[in-house]
Amino acid sequence: MAAEITLRQLRAFVAVLESGSFSEAAAAMHLSQAALSGLIKELEGRRT
């Protein structure tokens, strides 16, 4: 069974796309860069 994409992961992905930068996206989401990277890593690691 495929893991669900969470709203938080989707928001993180969109924030990176819109800002073009992990550091700016993390700041906009009030997260550390490590936390943002973790969300993106979870999203990348999900199976379809």
PQR file with spaces between the fields and no chain letter, atoms N, CA, C, O and H, PARSE charges and radii, in Angstrom:
ATOM       1  N    MET     1       0.843   -1.183    0.000 -0.4000 1.5000
ATOM       2  CA   MET     1       0.000    0.000    0.000 -0.0000 2.0000
ATOM       3  C    MET     1       0.888    1.247    0.000  0.5500 1.7000
ATOM       4  O    MET     1       1.863    1.315    0.749 -0.5500 1.4000
ATOM       5  N    ALA     2       0.563    2.203   -0.814 -0.4000 1.5000
ATOM       6  CA   ALA     2       1.345    3.424   -0.933 -0.0000 2.0000
ATOM       7  C    ALA     2       1.111    4.331    0.271  0.5500 1.7000
ATOM       8  O    ALA     2       0.000    4.419    0.794 -0.5500 1.4000
ATOM       9  H    ALA     2      -0.229    2.147   -1.423  0.4000 1.0000
ATOM      10  N    ALA     3       2.173    5.000    0.696 -0.4000 1.5000
ATOM      11  CA   ALA     3       2.049    5.963    1.785 -0.0000 2.0000
ATOM      12  C    ALA     3       1.305    7.195    1.280  0.5500 1.7000
ATOM      13  O    ALA     3       1.462    7.606    0.130 -0.5500 1.4000
ATOM      14  H    ALA     3       3.075    4.928    0.271  0.4000 1.0000
ATOM      15  N    GLU     4       0.509    7.764    2.144 -0.4000 1.5000
ATOM      16  CA   GLU     4      -0.243    8.966    1.785 -0.0000 2.0000
ATOM      17  C    GLU     4       0.678   10.184    1.790  0.5500 1.7000
ATOM      18  O    GLU     4       1.596   10.275    2.605 -0.5500 1.4000
ATOM      19  H    GLU     4       0.381    7.431    3.078  0.4000 1.0000
ATOM      20  N    ILE     5       0.430   11.102    0.887 -0.4000 1.5000
ATOM      21  CA   ILE     5       1.120   12.387    0.917 -0.0000 2.0000
ATOM      22  C    ILE     5       0.387   13.251    1.934  0.5500 1.7000
ATOM      23  O    ILE     5      -0.833   13.396    1.871 -0.5500 1.4000
ATOM      24  H    ILE     5      -0.315   11.028    0.225  0.4000 1.0000
ATOM      25  N    THR     6       1.138   13.824    2.874 -0.4000 1.5000
ATOM      26  CA   THR     6       0.507   14.681    3.867 -0.0000 2.0000
ATOM      27  C    THR     6       0.425   16.111    3.341  0.5500 1.7000
ATOM      28  O    THR     6       1.181   16.509    2.454 -0.5500 1.4000
ATOM      29  H    THR     6       2.130   13.706    2.926  0.4000 1.0000
ATOM      30  N    LEU     7      -0.495   16.862    3.897 -0.4000 1.5000
ATOM      31  CA   LEU     7      -0.634   18.262    3.519 -0.0000 2.0000
ATOM      32  C    LEU     7       0.645   19.029    3.848  0.5500 1.7000
ATOM      33  O    LEU     7       1.042   19.932    3.112 -0.5500 1.4000
ATOM      34  H    LEU     7      -1.109   16.540    4.617  0.4000 1.0000
ATOM      35  N    ARG     8       1.276   18.670    4.939 -0.4000 1.5000
ATOM      36  CA   ARG     8       2.522   19.335    5.339 -0.0000 2.0000
ATOM      37  C    ARG     8       3.629   19.089    4.312  0.5500 1.7000
ATOM      38  O    ARG     8       4.379   20.005    3.974 -0.5500 1.4000
ATOM      39  H    ARG     8       0.953   17.936    5.537  0.4000 1.0000
ATOM      40  N    GLN     9       3.730   17.852    3.817 -0.4000 1.5000
ATOM      41  CA   GLN     9       4.723   17.541    2.787 -0.0000 2.0000
ATOM      42  C    GLN     9       4.432   18.324    1.512  0.5500 1.7000
ATOM      43  O    GLN     9       5.346   18.861    0.886 -0.5500 1.4000
ATOM      44  H    GLN     9       3.120   17.108    4.092  0.4000 1.0000
ATOM      45  N    LEU    10       3.174   18.389    1.133 -0.4000 1.5000
ATOM      46  CA   LEU    10       2.789   19.113   -0.078 -0.0000 2.0000
ATOM      47  C    LEU    10       3.080   20.603    0.066  0.5500 1.7000
ATOM      48  O    LEU    10       3.571   21.235   -0.870 -0.5500 1.4000
ATOM      49  H    LEU    10       2.432   17.953    1.641  0.4000 1.0000
ATOM      50  N    ARG    11       2.781   21.159    1.222 -0.4000 1.5000
ATOM      51  CA   ARG    11       3.070   22.585    1.458 -0.0000 2.0000
ATOM      52  C    ARG    11       4.570   22.849    1.390  0.5500 1.7000
ATOM      53  O    ARG    11       5.002   23.870    0.854 -0.5500 1.4000
ATOM      54  H    ARG    11       2.382   20.646    1.982  0.4000 1.0000
ATOM      55  N    ALA    12       5.359   21.930    1.934 -0.4000 1.5000
ATOM      56  CA   ALA    12       6.814   22.079    1.888 -0.0000 2.0000
ATOM      57  C    ALA    12       7.307   22.059    0.448  0.5500 1.7000
ATOM      58  O    ALA    12       8.142   22.876    0.063 -0.5500 1.4000
ATOM      59  H    ALA    12       5.007   21.101    2.369  0.4000 1.0000
ATOM      60  N    PHE    13       6.792   21.130   -0.344 -0.4000 1.5000
ATOM      61  CA   PHE    13       7.178   21.021   -1.748 -0.0000 2.0000
ATOM      62  C    PHE    13       6.839   22.306   -2.505  0.5500 1.7000
ATOM      63  O    PHE    13       7.665   22.828   -3.253 -0.5500 1.4000
ATOM      64  H    PHE    13       6.113   20.466   -0.030  0.4000 1.0000
ATOM      65  N    VAL    14       5.630   22.807   -2.308 -0.4000 1.5000
ATOM      66  CA   VAL    14       5.196   24.034   -2.984 -0.0000 2.0000
ATOM      67  C    VAL    14       6.039   25.224   -2.528  0.5500 1.7000
ATOM      68  O    VAL    14       6.393   26.078   -3.341 -0.5500 1.4000
ATOM      69  H    VAL    14       4.959   22.382   -1.700  0.4000 1.0000
ATOM      70  N    ALA    15       6.357   25.287   -1.253 -0.4000 1.5000
ATOM      71  CA   ALA    15       7.176   26.389   -0.741 -0.0000 2.0000
ATOM      72  C    ALA    15       8.553   26.408   -1.401  0.5500 1.7000
ATOM      73  O    ALA    15       9.068   27.475   -1.734 -0.5500 1.4000
ATOM      74  H    ALA    15       6.069   24.593   -0.593  0.4000 1.0000
ATOM      75  N    VAL    16       9.145   25.233   -1.589 -0.4000 1.5000
ATOM      76  CA   VAL    16      10.451   25.156   -2.257 -0.0000 2.0000
ATOM      77  C    VAL    16      10.316   25.579   -3.719  0.5500 1.7000
ATOM      78  O    VAL    16      11.158   26.315   -4.232 -0.5500 1.4000
ATOM      79  H    VAL    16       8.726   24.366   -1.318  0.4000 1.0000
ATOM      80  N    LEU    17       9.268   25.122   -4.384 -0.4000 1.5000
ATOM      81  CA   LEU    17       9.062   25.507   -5.782 -0.0000 2.0000
ATOM      82  C    LEU    17       8.878   27.013   -5.926  0.5500 1.7000
ATOM      83  O    LEU    17       9.480   27.638   -6.800 -0.5500 1.4000
ATOM      84  H    LEU    17       8.584   24.524   -3.967  0.4000 1.0000
ATOM      85  N    GLU    18       8.050   27.588   -5.072 -0.4000 1.5000
ATOM      86  CA   GLU    18       7.749   29.016   -5.177 -0.0000 2.0000
ATOM      87  C    GLU    18       8.951   29.891   -4.841  0.5500 1.7000
ATOM      88  O    GLU    18       9.170   30.920   -5.480 -0.5500 1.4000
ATOM      89  H    GLU    18       7.561   27.080   -4.363  0.4000 1.0000
ATOM      90  N    SER    19       9.723   29.489   -3.847 -0.4000 1.5000
ATOM      91  CA   SER    19      10.853   30.317   -3.422 -0.0000 2.0000
ATOM      92  C    SER    19      12.117   30.016   -4.216  0.5500 1.7000
ATOM      93  O    SER    19      12.984   30.877   -4.371 -0.5500 1.4000
ATOM      94  H    SER    19       9.544   28.654   -3.327  0.4000 1.0000
ATOM      95  N    GLY    20      12.216   28.784   -4.718 -0.4000 1.5000
ATOM      96  CA   GLY    20      13.417   28.384   -5.431 -0.0000 2.0000
ATOM      97  C    GLY    20      14.598   28.115   -4.507  0.5500 1.7000
ATOM      98  O    GLY    20      15.735   27.985   -4.959 -0.5500 1.4000
ATOM      99  H    GLY    20      11.512   28.084   -4.592  0.4000 1.0000
ATOM     100  N    SER    21      14.317   28.032   -3.212 -0.4000 1.5000
ATOM     101  CA   SER    21      15.394   27.889   -2.235 -0.0000 2.0000
ATOM     102  C    SER    21      14.892   27.136   -1.007  0.5500 1.7000
ATOM     103  O    SER    21      13.815   27.427   -0.487 -0.5500 1.4000
ATOM     104  H    SER    21      13.393   28.137   -2.845  0.4000 1.0000
ATOM     105  N    PHE    22      15.681   26.167   -0.551 -0.4000 1.5000
ATOM     106  CA   PHE    22      15.309   25.452    0.666 -0.0000 2.0000
ATOM     107  C    PHE    22      15.352   26.387    1.871  0.5500 1.7000
ATOM     108  O    PHE    22      14.481   26.316    2.738 -0.5500 1.4000
ATOM     109  H    PHE    22      16.556   25.931   -0.974  0.4000 1.0000
ATOM     110  N    SER    23      16.352   27.259    1.934 -0.4000 1.5000
ATOM     111  CA   SER    23      16.466   28.142    3.099 -0.0000 2.0000
ATOM     112  C    SER    23      15.311   29.132    3.164  0.5500 1.7000
ATOM     113  O    SER    23      14.778   29.381    4.246 -0.5500 1.4000
ATOM     114  H    SER    23      17.060   27.317    1.229  0.4000 1.0000
ATOM     115  N    GLU    24      14.913   29.700    2.033 -0.4000 1.5000
ATOM     116  CA   GLU    24      13.781   30.631    2.023 -0.0000 2.0000
ATOM     117  C    GLU    24      12.475   29.913    2.323  0.5500 1.7000
ATOM     118  O    GLU    24      11.626   30.442    3.041 -0.5500 1.4000
ATOM     119  H    GLU    24      15.346   29.498    1.155  0.4000 1.0000
ATOM     120  N    ALA    25      12.308   28.719    1.782 -0.4000 1.5000
ATOM     121  CA   ALA    25      11.095   27.942    2.039 -0.0000 2.0000
ATOM     122  C    ALA    25      11.002   27.575    3.515  0.5500 1.7000
ATOM     123  O    ALA    25       9.927   27.656    4.108 -0.5500 1.4000
ATOM     124  H    ALA    25      12.997   28.289    1.198  0.4000 1.0000
ATOM     125  N    ALA    26      12.113   27.175    4.105 -0.4000 1.5000
ATOM     126  CA   ALA    26      12.125   26.824    5.525 -0.0000 2.0000
ATOM     127  C    ALA    26      11.752   28.032    6.379  0.5500 1.7000
ATOM     128  O    ALA    26      10.964   27.914    7.318 -0.5500 1.4000
ATOM     129  H    ALA    26      12.987   27.109    3.623  0.4000 1.0000
ATOM     130  N    ALA    27      12.312   29.180    6.056 -0.4000 1.5000
ATOM     131  CA   ALA    27      11.989   30.395    6.810 -0.0000 2.0000
ATOM     132  C    ALA    27      10.510   30.750    6.667  0.5500 1.7000
ATOM     133  O    ALA    27       9.864   31.121    7.647 -0.5500 1.4000
ATOM     134  H    ALA    27      12.952   29.276    5.294  0.4000 1.0000
ATOM     135  N    ALA    28       9.976   30.638    5.461 -0.4000 1.5000
ATOM     136  CA   ALA    28       8.568   30.957    5.222 -0.0000 2.0000
ATOM     137  C    ALA    28       7.635   30.024    5.984  0.5500 1.7000
ATOM     138  O    ALA    28       6.542   30.422    6.388 -0.5500 1.4000
ATOM     139  H    ALA    28      10.501   30.336    4.665  0.4000 1.0000
ATOM     140  N    MET    29       8.072   28.778    6.178 -0.4000 1.5000
ATOM     141  CA   MET    29       7.246   27.795    6.884 -0.0000 2.0000
ATOM     142  C    MET    29       7.566   27.736    8.381  0.5500 1.7000
ATOM     143  O    MET    29       6.982   26.935    9.111 -0.5500 1.4000
ATOM     144  H    MET    29       8.959   28.454    5.850  0.4000 1.0000
ATOM     145  N    HIS    30       8.494   28.584    8.837 -0.4000 1.5000
ATOM     146  CA   HIS    30       8.918   28.606   10.240 -0.0000 2.0000
ATOM     147  C    HIS    30       9.471   27.244   10.668  0.5500 1.7000
ATOM     148  O    HIS    30       9.153   26.729   11.740 -0.5500 1.4000
ATOM     149  H    HIS    30       8.969   29.235    8.244  0.4000 1.0000
ATOM     150  N    LEU    31      10.313   26.679    9.790 -0.4000 1.5000
ATOM     151  CA   LEU    31      10.961   25.393   10.042 -0.0000 2.0000
ATOM     152  C    LEU    31      12.462   25.561    9.897  0.5500 1.7000
ATOM     153  O    LEU    31      12.935   26.515    9.278 -0.5500 1.4000
ATOM     154  H    LEU    31      10.572   27.097    8.919  0.4000 1.0000
ATOM     155  N    SER    32      13.205   24.629   10.471 -0.4000 1.5000
ATOM     156  CA   SER    32      14.637   24.581   10.196 -0.0000 2.0000
ATOM     157  C    SER    32      14.826   23.968    8.809  0.5500 1.7000
ATOM     158  O    SER    32      13.934   23.300    8.287 -0.5500 1.4000
ATOM     159  H    SER    32      12.820   23.854   10.973  0.4000 1.0000
ATOM     160  N    GLN    33      15.990   24.203    8.225 -0.4000 1.5000
ATOM     161  CA   GLN    33      16.274   23.586    6.929 -0.0000 2.0000
ATOM     162  C    GLN    33      16.270   22.069    7.046  0.5500 1.7000
ATOM     163  O    GLN    33      15.843   21.376    6.122 -0.5500 1.4000
ATOM     164  H    GLN    33      16.715   24.747    8.649  0.4000 1.0000
ATOM     165  N    ALA    34      16.740   21.550    8.172 -0.4000 1.5000
ATOM     166  CA   ALA    34      16.763   20.101    8.373 -0.0000 2.0000
ATOM     167  C    ALA    34      15.345   19.531    8.404  0.5500 1.7000
ATOM     168  O    ALA    34      15.089   18.470    7.834 -0.5500 1.4000
ATOM     169  H    ALA    34      17.086   22.113    8.922  0.4000 1.0000
ATOM     170  N    ALA    35      14.430   20.228    9.063 -0.4000 1.5000
ATOM     171  CA   ALA    35      13.040   19.760    9.130 -0.0000 2.0000
ATOM     172  C    ALA    35      12.396   19.790    7.747  0.5500 1.7000
ATOM     173  O    ALA    35      11.682   18.862    7.367 -0.5500 1.4000
ATOM     174  H    ALA    35      14.638   21.090    9.526  0.4000 1.0000
ATOM     175  N    LEU    36      12.650   20.857    7.001 -0.4000 1.5000
ATOM     176  CA   LEU    36      12.106   20.956    5.646 -0.0000 2.0000
ATOM     177  C    LEU    36      12.686   19.856    4.758  0.5500 1.7000
ATOM     178  O    LEU    36      11.955   19.217    4.002 -0.5500 1.4000
ATOM     179  H    LEU    36      13.229   21.611    7.310  0.4000 1.0000
ATOM     180  N    SER    37      13.977   19.640    4.847 -0.4000 1.5000
ATOM     181  CA   SER    37      14.617   18.581    4.064 -0.0000 2.0000
ATOM     182  C    SER    37      14.037   17.216    4.409  0.5500 1.7000
ATOM     183  O    SER    37      13.863   16.370    3.533 -0.5500 1.4000
ATOM     184  H    SER    37      14.571   20.159    5.461  0.4000 1.0000
ATOM     185  N    GLY    38      13.739   17.005    5.683 -0.4000 1.5000
ATOM     186  CA   GLY    38      13.132   15.748    6.110 -0.0000 2.0000
ATOM     187  C    GLY    38      11.764   15.531    5.483  0.5500 1.7000
ATOM     188  O    GLY    38      11.434   14.417    5.076 -0.5500 1.4000
ATOM     189  H    GLY    38      13.880   17.692    6.395  0.4000 1.0000
ATOM     190  N    LEU    39      10.969   16.590    5.406 -0.4000 1.5000
ATOM     191  CA   LEU    39       9.650   16.481    4.774 -0.0000 2.0000
ATOM     192  C    LEU    39       9.780   16.132    3.293  0.5500 1.7000
ATOM     193  O    LEU    39       9.040   15.295    2.777 -0.5500 1.4000
ATOM     194  H    LEU    39      11.237   17.495    5.737  0.4000 1.0000
ATOM     195  N    ILE    40      10.723   16.777    2.620 -0.4000 1.5000
ATOM     196  CA   ILE    40      10.931   16.504    1.191 -0.0000 2.0000
ATOM     197  C    ILE    40      11.463   15.082    1.007  0.5500 1.7000
ATOM     198  O    ILE    40      11.062   14.388    0.073 -0.5500 1.4000
ATOM     199  H    ILE    40      11.325   17.457    3.039  0.4000 1.0000
ATOM     200  N    LYS    41      12.352   14.652    1.882 -0.4000 1.5000
ATOM     201  CA   LYS    41      12.894   13.290    1.798 -0.0000 2.0000
ATOM     202  C    LYS    41      11.783   12.256    1.972  0.5500 1.7000
ATOM     203  O    LYS    41      11.749   11.256    1.254 -0.5500 1.4000
ATOM     204  H    LYS    41      12.678   15.217    2.640  0.4000 1.0000
ATOM     205  N    GLU    42      10.879   12.489    2.918 -0.4000 1.5000
ATOM     206  CA   GLU    42       9.736   11.589    3.112 -0.0000 2.0000
ATOM     207  C    GLU    42       8.890   11.525    1.841  0.5500 1.7000
ATOM     208  O    GLU    42       8.444   10.454    1.429 -0.5500 1.4000
ATOM     209  H    GLU    42      10.906   13.301    3.501  0.4000 1.0000
ATOM     210  N    LEU    43       8.680   12.675    1.236 -0.4000 1.5000
ATOM     211  CA   LEU    43       7.880   12.750    0.012 -0.0000 2.0000
ATOM     212  C    LEU    43       8.566   11.999   -1.127  0.5500 1.7000
ATOM     213  O    LEU    43       7.913   11.275   -1.879 -0.5500 1.4000
ATOM     214  H    LEU    43       9.042   13.545    1.570  0.4000 1.0000
ATOM     215  N    GLU    44       9.866   12.169   -1.250 -0.4000 1.5000
ATOM     216  CA   GLU    44      10.618   11.475   -2.299 -0.0000 2.0000
ATOM     217  C    GLU    44      10.636    9.965   -2.082  0.5500 1.7000
ATOM     218  O    GLU    44      10.667    9.194   -3.040 -0.5500 1.4000
ATOM     219  H    GLU    44      10.396   12.757   -0.639  0.4000 1.0000
ATOM     220  N    GLY    45      10.618    9.551   -0.823 -0.4000 1.5000
ATOM     221  CA   GLY    45      10.749    8.140   -0.504 -0.0000 2.0000
ATOM     222  C    GLY    45       9.463    7.340   -0.573  0.5500 1.7000
ATOM     223  O    GLY    45       9.492    6.120   -0.415 -0.5500 1.4000
ATOM     224  H    GLY    45      10.593   10.178   -0.044  0.4000 1.0000
ATOM     225  N    ARG    46       8.341    7.996   -0.804 -0.4000 1.5000
ATOM     226  CA   ARG    46       7.070    7.254   -0.819 -0.0000 2.0000
ATOM     227  C    ARG    46       6.977    6.397   -2.074  0.5500 1.7000
ATOM     228  O    ARG    46       7.508    6.755   -3.125 -0.5500 1.4000
ATOM     229  H    ARG    46       8.318    8.987   -0.932  0.4000 1.0000
ATOM     230  N    ARG    47       6.315    5.294   -1.956 -0.4000 1.5000
ATOM     231  CA   ARG    47       6.168    4.341   -3.065 -0.0000 2.0000
ATOM     232  C    ARG    47       4.780    4.469   -3.671  0.5500 1.7000
ATOM     233  O    ARG    47       3.806    4.730   -2.965 -0.5500 1.4000
ATOM     234  H    ARG    47       5.883    5.003   -1.102  0.4000 1.0000
ATOM     235  N    THR    48       4.698    4.284   -4.970 -0.4000 1.5000
ATOM     236  CA   THR    48       3.394    4.337   -5.643 -0.0000 2.0000
ATOM     237  C    THR    48       2.920    2.947   -5.961  0.5500 1.7000
ATOM     238  O    THR    48       1.841    2.777   -6.528 -0.5500 1.4000
ATOM     239  H    THR    48       5.490    4.072   -5.543  0.4000 1.0000
